[in-house]
Coordinates of C-alpha atoms in Angstrom, one line a residue:
M36 CA -66.5 -80.0 44.2
I37 CA -69.2 -81.5 42.2
I38 CA -70.6 -79.8 38.5
I39 CA -74.3 -80.1 37.8
N40 CA -76.0 -79.6 33.9
M41 CA -79.3 -78.6 33.6
P42 CA -81.0 -76.0 31.2
L43 CA -83.5 -74.7 33.2
K44 CA -83.7 -74.4 36.5
R45 CA -80.5 -73.3 38.1
D46 CA -82.1 -71.6 40.6
F47 CA -84.6 -73.9 42.1
V48 CA -81.4 -76.5 42.3
I49 CA -79.2 -73.5 43.7
K50 CA -81.9 -73.3 46.6
L51 CA -82.4 -76.8 46.8
L52 CA -78.5 -76.9 48.0
D53 CA -76.7 -74.5 49.0
G54 CA -75.8 -74.2 52.4
K55 CA -78.2 -77.5 53.0
N56 CA -76.4 -80.7 55.0
I57 CA -77.8 -83.4 52.8
E58 CA -76.7 -87.2 54.2
G59 CA -73.8 -86.1 56.8
I60 CA -72.4 -84.1 53.2
D61 CA -72.1 -79.6 53.4
Y62 CA -73.0 -78.0 50.0
R63 CA -72.6 -74.8 49.4
F64 CA -72.9 -72.5 46.0
L65 CA -69.6 -71.6 44.6
K66 CA -71.2 -70.3 40.6
Q67 CA -72.7 -70.4 37.6
E68 CA -70.7 -70.8 33.9
S69 CA -73.9 -71.1 31.0
M70 CA -75.5 -73.9 32.5
K71 CA -73.4 -75.7 34.7
L72 CA -73.7 -75.2 38.5
Y73 CA -70.7 -75.2 40.9
F74 CA -71.0 -76.3 44.7
E75 CA -68.4 -77.1 46.9
V76 CA -68.8 -80.2 49.2
S77 CA -67.3 -81.2 52.6
E78 CA -66.6 -85.0 51.4
E79 CA -64.7 -85.0 48.1
S80 CA -66.2 -88.7 46.8
E81 CA -68.0 -90.0 44.0
R82 CA -70.9 -90.4 47.0
A83 CA -71.4 -86.2 46.9
A84 CA -72.7 -86.3 43.3
S85 CA -74.4 -89.0 44.4
V86 CA -76.3 -87.9 47.2
A87 CA -77.5 -84.0 45.3
K88 CA -78.5 -86.3 42.3
A89 CA -81.3 -88.1 44.2
A90 CA -82.1 -84.9 46.6
I91 CA -82.8 -83.2 43.3
K92 CA -85.0 -86.4 41.5
K93 CA -86.9 -86.5 45.0
S94 CA -87.8 -82.7 44.4
E95 CA -91.1 -82.0 43.6
L96 CA -89.6 -80.9 40.4
G97 CA -86.6 -83.6 40.4
P98 CA -88.9 -86.4 38.2
A99 CA -89.3 -83.0 35.0
L100 CA -85.7 -81.7 34.6
F101 CA -82.6 -83.0 32.8
F102 CA -79.3 -82.8 34.7
M103 CA -76.1 -84.4 34.8
V104 CA -74.0 -84.3 38.2
E105 CA -70.4 -85.1 38.2
H106 CA -67.7 -84.9 40.6
V107 CA -64.7 -83.0 39.4
R108 CA -61.3 -84.0 41.5

């Protein structure tokens, strides 16, 4: 599981990752609690967090967003 902490544009990130396969990793949105977005991932590793972070940064809004991505064991 990964958690993405972000104050703005959470819906944008959900649409960007939910149901997608990015670099061989499947992302599925689970829930939102306050500023935290929880995603189930097919590969339980730090790589899943790194790939999600890179995908967000490469998106059209990514350079302007403030966010943190962490892998949860």
